[in-house]
Amino acid sequence: MECETPRLIVSSYKGKNGKTLASIALAHSLIARGYNVSMFKVGPDYIDPSYHAAVTGRPSRNLDKILMGNKVVERFCMYSSGSDIAIIEGVAGLYDSPDGESEEGSTAQMAKLLKAPVIIVINGERINRTAGALIKGLRDFDSKVKIVGAILTNIVGNQEQKIRNAVKSEGVEVIGTIKRDRTLEKIMAYRHLGLVHANETGRETIALASSIASQNINAEIALKLAKEGSDPISFNGAEREKPFMKKIKVAIALGRAFSFYYPETIELASELGDVKFVDPEKDAYVDADMLIVGGGFPEVYAEQLEKNKPFMKSVKDHIEKGKLFYGECGGLIYLADTIAYMGYEYRMSGVIDAYAVVMNEPVGHGYVTGEVIKDNIIASKGTILKGHEFHYTKMIMKDREIFTLKYLKGKGIEGFDGVYIKNAYASFMHIHPETYNFLNKMLLQKFM
């Protein structure tokens, strides 16, 4: 089969140059003109895709070569089908990769896999002619990467025309500019894991940001470059693992404190039965066969979580009764006795005897690989699990016998992870269901 959806990759020469803002501004401009836009994010990320989804009204999908291999091509083709254009936001700088030596996991590698032209975001602060040198250097570094356009961000005063001239001198089209704006700076605020999640910022606020930023974006030029620069991709239709047939009740924690979920996790949960979203800040209890608590910012909202003691008790009862529980990162922290953050201590659910301390620097960051050292509800001994971690939390635990995962690569909890109690499994490792369908595995272990 062939995929012919026009596509553009939005990249830059480094992070924090405004790729997400440029991506949603471009999407807003195209949607305003009646085009059907699908969006994607290179690599493992929950936050940037939340902004994409807020603008397009549909899930943004991750394209992660390291975790998914060449399935990323099938994923792109499947989820971009029917779109007039696909916008793919890159990760870090164009050629940056996790190991810093090869192209594996880089935006440039994805551009070549998807045969997609690239737009470079250039931060216009204190720069003019050097913008041309940046374009030339990025283009000449790998001639197989097609750089066709640029979006200029953080523009003030009379610098715009100078930068435009420099970029055009290298034969690259300027799609548009985003002027420095206090409202945009306030909305697109950063926290320790990146931008503030869209769940907290709010869809209307993000719509305002994308509207302001899109005022000087030329959608027609972008679509023209996408059509001219995108080559057809050959791919094989992927067969998905059949969902477990027993229908169950699934509760998913979703709110300000917990919001890090891949769309596929929620979609797979929906195939298992009735899904209900619960907010650990507000709801009183859990009534489900399975509870999923993903990552997020429990430390930021620890005071509010602590106050909702009925929900914490309900979670503890859920686990003690042997019902299914799956937690990632924030979901693991929620099971601890106490969390220490910004000089204060807050009580958590107390399912495990652990003290969680939020540090000033990342404790674990990057791709991880672990070997299962004890049978548990998601995998049998000897299974190799792959995922990613990004957390600032140090877990101090007394009972180390509850670990079921030993890291071959990564940090976890002093090289271990996979806390397992009864039918509850929690870990700092984030797993994409396209890599390992942990939900199906849990049901097979529980009911077969």
mmCIF file of N, CA and C in Angstrom, residues 172-237:
data_model
loop_
_atom_site.group_PDB
_atom_site.id
_atom_site.type_symbol
_atom_site.label_atom_id
_atom_site.label_comp_id
_atom_site.label_asym_id
_atom_site.label_seq_id
_atom_site.Cartn_x
_atom_site.Cartn_y
_atom_site.Cartn_z
ATOM 1 N N VAL A 172 15.272 29.106 0.730
ATOM 2 C CA VAL A 172 14.235 28.543 1.599
ATOM 3 C C VAL A 172 13.124 29.570 1.798
ATOM 4 N N GLU A 173 11.889 29.099 1.700
ATOM 5 C CA GLU A 173 10.715 29.970 1.806
ATOM 6 C C GLU A 173 10.365 30.229 3.273
ATOM 7 N N VAL A 174 10.040 31.467 3.587
ATOM 8 C CA VAL A 174 9.548 31.800 4.925
ATOM 9 C C VAL A 174 8.029 31.660 4.920
ATOM 10 N N ILE A 175 7.531 30.688 5.673
ATOM 11 C CA ILE A 175 6.092 30.425 5.728
ATOM 12 C C ILE A 175 5.371 31.488 6.541
ATOM 13 N N GLY A 176 6.060 32.024 7.529
ATOM 14 C CA GLY A 176 5.423 33.050 8.346
ATOM 15 C C GLY A 176 6.254 33.420 9.548
ATOM 16 N N THR A 177 5.713 34.335 10.325
ATOM 17 C CA THR A 177 6.406 34.823 11.517
ATOM 18 C C THR A 177 5.458 34.843 12.709
ATOM 19 N N ILE A 178 6.039 34.682 13.888
ATOM 20 C CA ILE A 178 5.289 34.800 15.137
ATOM 21 C C ILE A 178 5.985 35.863 15.976
ATOM 22 N N LYS A 179 5.301 36.966 16.178
ATOM 23 C CA LYS A 179 5.907 38.086 16.903
ATOM 24 C C LYS A 179 5.928 37.824 18.411
ATOM 25 N N ARG A 180 6.916 38.423 19.074
ATOM 26 C CA ARG A 180 6.982 38.303 20.525
ATOM 27 C C ARG A 180 5.716 38.902 21.124
ATOM 28 N N ASP A 181 5.117 38.176 22.050
ATOM 29 C CA ASP A 181 3.820 38.583 22.584
ATOM 30 C C ASP A 181 3.715 38.123 24.036
ATOM 31 N N ARG A 182 3.368 39.042 24.930
ATOM 32 C CA ARG A 182 3.307 38.701 26.352
ATOM 33 C C ARG A 182 2.234 37.661 26.649
ATOM 34 N N THR A 183 1.136 37.746 25.919
ATOM 35 C CA THR A 183 0.065 36.765 26.117
ATOM 36 C C THR A 183 0.553 35.371 25.748
ATOM 37 N N LEU A 184 1.252 35.273 24.623
ATOM 38 C CA LEU A 184 1.799 33.979 24.206
ATOM 39 C C LEU A 184 2.803 33.455 25.224
ATOM 40 N N GLU A 185 3.660 34.327 25.711
ATOM 41 C CA GLU A 185 4.673 33.909 26.683
ATOM 42 C C GLU A 185 4.030 33.380 27.960
ATOM 43 N N LYS A 186 2.925 33.993 28.346
ATOM 44 C CA LYS A 186 2.231 33.563 29.556
ATOM 45 C C LYS A 186 1.547 32.213 29.344
ATOM 46 N N ILE A 187 0.914 32.044 28.184
ATOM 47 C CA ILE A 187 0.191 30.803 27.899
ATOM 48 C C ILE A 187 1.153 29.635 27.714
ATOM 49 N N MET A 188 2.219 29.865 26.949
ATOM 50 C CA MET A 188 3.170 28.790 26.637
ATOM 51 C C MET A 188 4.248 28.726 27.725
ATOM 52 N N ALA A 189 3.796 28.521 28.955
ATOM 53 C CA ALA A 189 4.705 28.540 30.107
ATOM 54 C C ALA A 189 5.365 27.180 30.307
ATOM 55 N N TYR A 190 6.600 27.215 30.783
ATOM 56 C CA TYR A 190 7.363 25.989 31.024
ATOM 57 C C TYR A 190 7.346 25.609 32.499
ATOM 58 N N ARG A 191 7.437 24.285 32.722
ATOM 59 C CA ARG A 191 7.611 23.730 34.053
ATOM 60 C C ARG A 191 8.748 22.706 33.955
ATOM 61 N N HIS A 192 9.030 21.955 35.007
ATOM 62 C CA HIS A 192 10.225 21.114 34.995
ATOM 63 C C HIS A 192 10.195 19.990 33.961
ATOM 64 N N LEU A 193 9.040 19.559 33.495
ATOM 65 C CA LEU A 193 8.987 18.519 32.467
ATOM 66 C C LEU A 193 8.724 19.084 31.077
ATOM 67 N N GLY A 194 8.680 20.408 30.946
ATOM 68 C CA GLY A 194 8.398 21.025 29.654
ATOM 69 C C GLY A 194 7.261 22.023 29.791
ATOM 70 N N LEU A 195 6.470 22.178 28.736
ATOM 71 C CA LEU A 195 5.310 23.061 28.796
ATOM 72 C C LEU A 195 4.306 22.556 29.830
ATOM 73 N N VAL A 196 3.513 23.458 30.352
ATOM 74 C CA VAL A 196 2.403 23.062 31.221
ATOM 75 C C VAL A 196 1.397 22.298 30.364
ATOM 76 N N HIS A 197 0.893 21.176 30.873
ATOM 77 C CA HIS A 197 -0.002 20.322 30.094
ATOM 78 C C HIS A 197 -1.270 21.073 29.693
ATOM 79 N N ALA A 198 -1.785 20.742 28.510
ATOM 80 C CA ALA A 198 -2.979 21.414 27.991
ATOM 81 C C ALA A 198 -4.187 21.235 28.899
ATOM 82 N N ASN A 199 -4.253 20.119 29.636
ATOM 83 C CA ASN A 199 -5.356 19.909 30.572
ATOM 84 C C ASN A 199 -5.427 21.015 31.615
ATOM 85 N N GLU A 200 -4.263 21.539 31.982
ATOM 86 C CA GLU A 200 -4.208 22.601 32.984
ATOM 87 C C GLU A 200 -4.363 23.974 32.343
ATOM 88 N N THR A 201 -3.768 24.141 31.167
ATOM 89 C CA THR A 201 -3.842 25.432 30.476
ATOM 90 C C THR A 201 -5.258 25.716 29.990
ATOM 91 N N GLY A 202 -5.930 24.686 29.461
ATOM 92 C CA GLY A 202 -7.298 24.830 28.974
ATOM 93 C C GLY A 202 -7.367 25.004 27.469
ATOM 94 N N ARG A 203 -8.335 24.340 26.856
ATOM 95 C CA ARG A 203 -8.474 24.368 25.396
ATOM 96 C C ARG A 203 -8.717 25.779 24.860
ATOM 97 N N GLU A 204 -9.560 26.528 25.538
ATOM 98 C CA GLU A 204 -9.869 27.886 25.057
ATOM 99 C C GLU A 204 -8.630 28.768 25.081
ATOM 100 N N THR A 205 -7.811 28.603 26.101
ATOM 101 C CA THR A 205 -6.588 29.395 26.206
ATOM 102 C C THR A 205 -5.605 29.017 25.109
ATOM 103 N N ILE A 206 -5.495 27.715 24.836
ATOM 104 C CA ILE A 206 -4.592 27.260 23.769
ATOM 105 C C ILE A 206 -5.114 27.707 22.409
ATOM 106 N N ALA A 207 -6.431 27.687 22.246
ATOM 107 C CA ALA A 207 -7.018 28.186 20.997
ATOM 108 C C ALA A 207 -6.677 29.657 20.793
ATOM 109 N N LEU A 208 -6.674 30.422 21.883
ATOM 110 C CA LEU A 208 -6.289 31.836 21.802
ATOM 111 C C LEU A 208 -4.832 31.962 21.370
ATOM 112 N N ALA A 209 -3.960 31.146 21.962
ATOM 113 C CA ALA A 209 -2.531 31.196 21.618
ATOM 114 C C ALA A 209 -2.306 30.853 20.154
ATOM 115 N N SER A 210 -2.951 29.795 19.685
ATOM 116 C CA SER A 210 -2.758 29.387 18.290
ATOM 117 C C SER A 210 -3.330 30.421 17.329
ATOM 118 N N SER A 211 -4.410 31.092 17.748
ATOM 119 C CA SER A 211 -5.002 32.137 16.914
ATOM 120 C C SER A 211 -4.070 33.342 16.795
ATOM 121 N N ILE A 212 -3.523 33.783 17.930
ATOM 122 C CA ILE A 212 -2.590 34.921 17.917
ATOM 123 C C ILE A 212 -1.362 34.586 17.081
ATOM 124 N N ALA A 213 -0.817 33.385 17.306
ATOM 125 C CA ALA A 213 0.424 32.994 16.633
ATOM 126 C C ALA A 213 0.238 32.761 15.140
ATOM 127 N N SER A 214 -0.987 32.456 14.723
ATOM 128 C CA SER A 214 -1.229 32.120 13.312
ATOM 129 C C SER A 214 -1.471 33.337 12.420
ATOM 130 N N GLN A 215 -1.516 34.526 12.996
ATOM 131 C CA GLN A 215 -1.909 35.719 12.243
ATOM 132 C C GLN A 215 -1.016 35.990 11.034
ATOM 133 N N ASN A 216 0.253 35.627 11.140
ATOM 134 C CA ASN A 216 1.178 35.882 10.034
ATOM 135 C C ASN A 216 1.755 34.595 9.459
ATOM 136 N N ILE A 217 0.950 33.519 9.509
ATOM 137 C CA ILE A 217 1.350 32.233 8.932
ATOM 138 C C ILE A 217 0.596 32.037 7.624
ATOM 139 N N ASN A 218 1.311 31.729 6.569
ATOM 140 C CA ASN A 218 0.698 31.537 5.250
ATOM 141 C C ASN A 218 0.395 30.056 5.034
ATOM 142 N N ALA A 219 -0.859 29.679 5.264
ATOM 143 C CA ALA A 219 -1.265 28.280 5.167
ATOM 144 C C ALA A 219 -1.114 27.735 3.754
ATOM 145 N N GLU A 220 -1.395 28.562 2.767
ATOM 146 C CA GLU A 220 -1.344 28.084 1.381
ATOM 147 C C GLU A 220 0.088 27.756 0.955
ATOM 148 N N ILE A 221 1.041 28.565 1.382
ATOM 149 C CA ILE A 221 2.442 28.258 1.074
ATOM 150 C C ILE A 221 2.847 26.954 1.758
ATOM 151 N N ALA A 222 2.421 26.778 3.007
ATOM 152 C CA ALA A 222 2.744 25.552 3.743
ATOM 153 C C ALA A 222 2.192 24.327 3.033
ATOM 154 N N LEU A 223 0.926 24.406 2.595
ATOM 155 C CA LEU A 223 0.312 23.273 1.905
ATOM 156 C C LEU A 223 1.018 23.001 0.580
ATOM 157 N N LYS A 224 1.396 24.048 -0.115
ATOM 158 C CA LYS A 224 2.112 23.905 -1.383
ATOM 159 C C LYS A 224 3.451 23.189 -1.168
ATOM 160 N N LEU A 225 4.191 23.600 -0.151
ATOM 161 C CA LEU A 225 5.483 22.970 0.142
ATOM 162 C C LEU A 225 5.303 21.510 0.548
ATOM 163 N N ALA A 226 4.239 21.232 1.295
ATOM 164 C CA ALA A 226 3.970 19.857 1.719
ATOM 165 C C ALA A 226 3.657 18.966 0.524
ATOM 166 N N LYS A 227 2.832 19.467 -0.384
ATOM 167 C CA LYS A 227 2.458 18.678 -1.558
ATOM 168 C C LYS A 227 3.646 18.445 -2.482
ATOM 169 N N GLU A 228 4.443 19.480 -2.673
ATOM 170 C CA GLU A 228 5.582 19.366 -3.586
ATOM 171 C C GLU A 228 6.722 18.533 -3.000
ATOM 172 N N GLY A 229 6.857 18.553 -1.685
ATOM 173 C CA GLY A 229 8.014 17.900 -1.072
ATOM 174 C C GLY A 229 7.775 16.524 -0.499
ATOM 175 N N SER A 230 6.516 16.077 -0.446
ATOM 176 C CA SER A 230 6.202 14.771 0.154
ATOM 177 C C SER A 230 6.149 13.693 -0.916
ATOM 178 N N ASP A 231 6.964 12.673 -0.760
ATOM 179 C CA ASP A 231 6.955 11.540 -1.684
ATOM 180 C C ASP A 231 6.075 10.428 -1.129
ATOM 181 N N PRO A 232 5.476 9.604 -2.016
ATOM 182 C CA PRO A 232 4.653 8.487 -1.537
ATOM 183 C C PRO A 232 5.474 7.520 -0.674
ATOM 184 N N ILE A 233 4.831 6.952 0.342
ATOM 185 C CA ILE A 233 5.485 5.983 1.228
ATOM 186 C C ILE A 233 4.813 4.628 1.052
ATOM 187 N N SER A 234 5.602 3.593 0.866
ATOM 188 C CA SER A 234 5.073 2.230 0.825
ATOM 189 C C SER A 234 5.022 1.674 2.240
ATOM 190 N N PHE A 235 3.926 0.997 2.561
ATOM 191 C CA PHE A 235 3.812 0.414 3.903
ATOM 192 C C PHE A 235 2.918 -0.813 3.865
ATOM 193 N N ASN A 236 3.060 -1.650 4.876
ATOM 194 C CA ASN A 236 2.225 -2.831 5.039
ATOM 195 C C ASN A 236 1.185 -2.546 6.106
ATOM 196 N N GLY A 237 -0.046 -2.936 5.859
ATOM 197 C CA GLY A 237 -1.088 -2.739 6.858
ATOM 198 C C GLY A 237 -0.783 -3.547 8.107
#
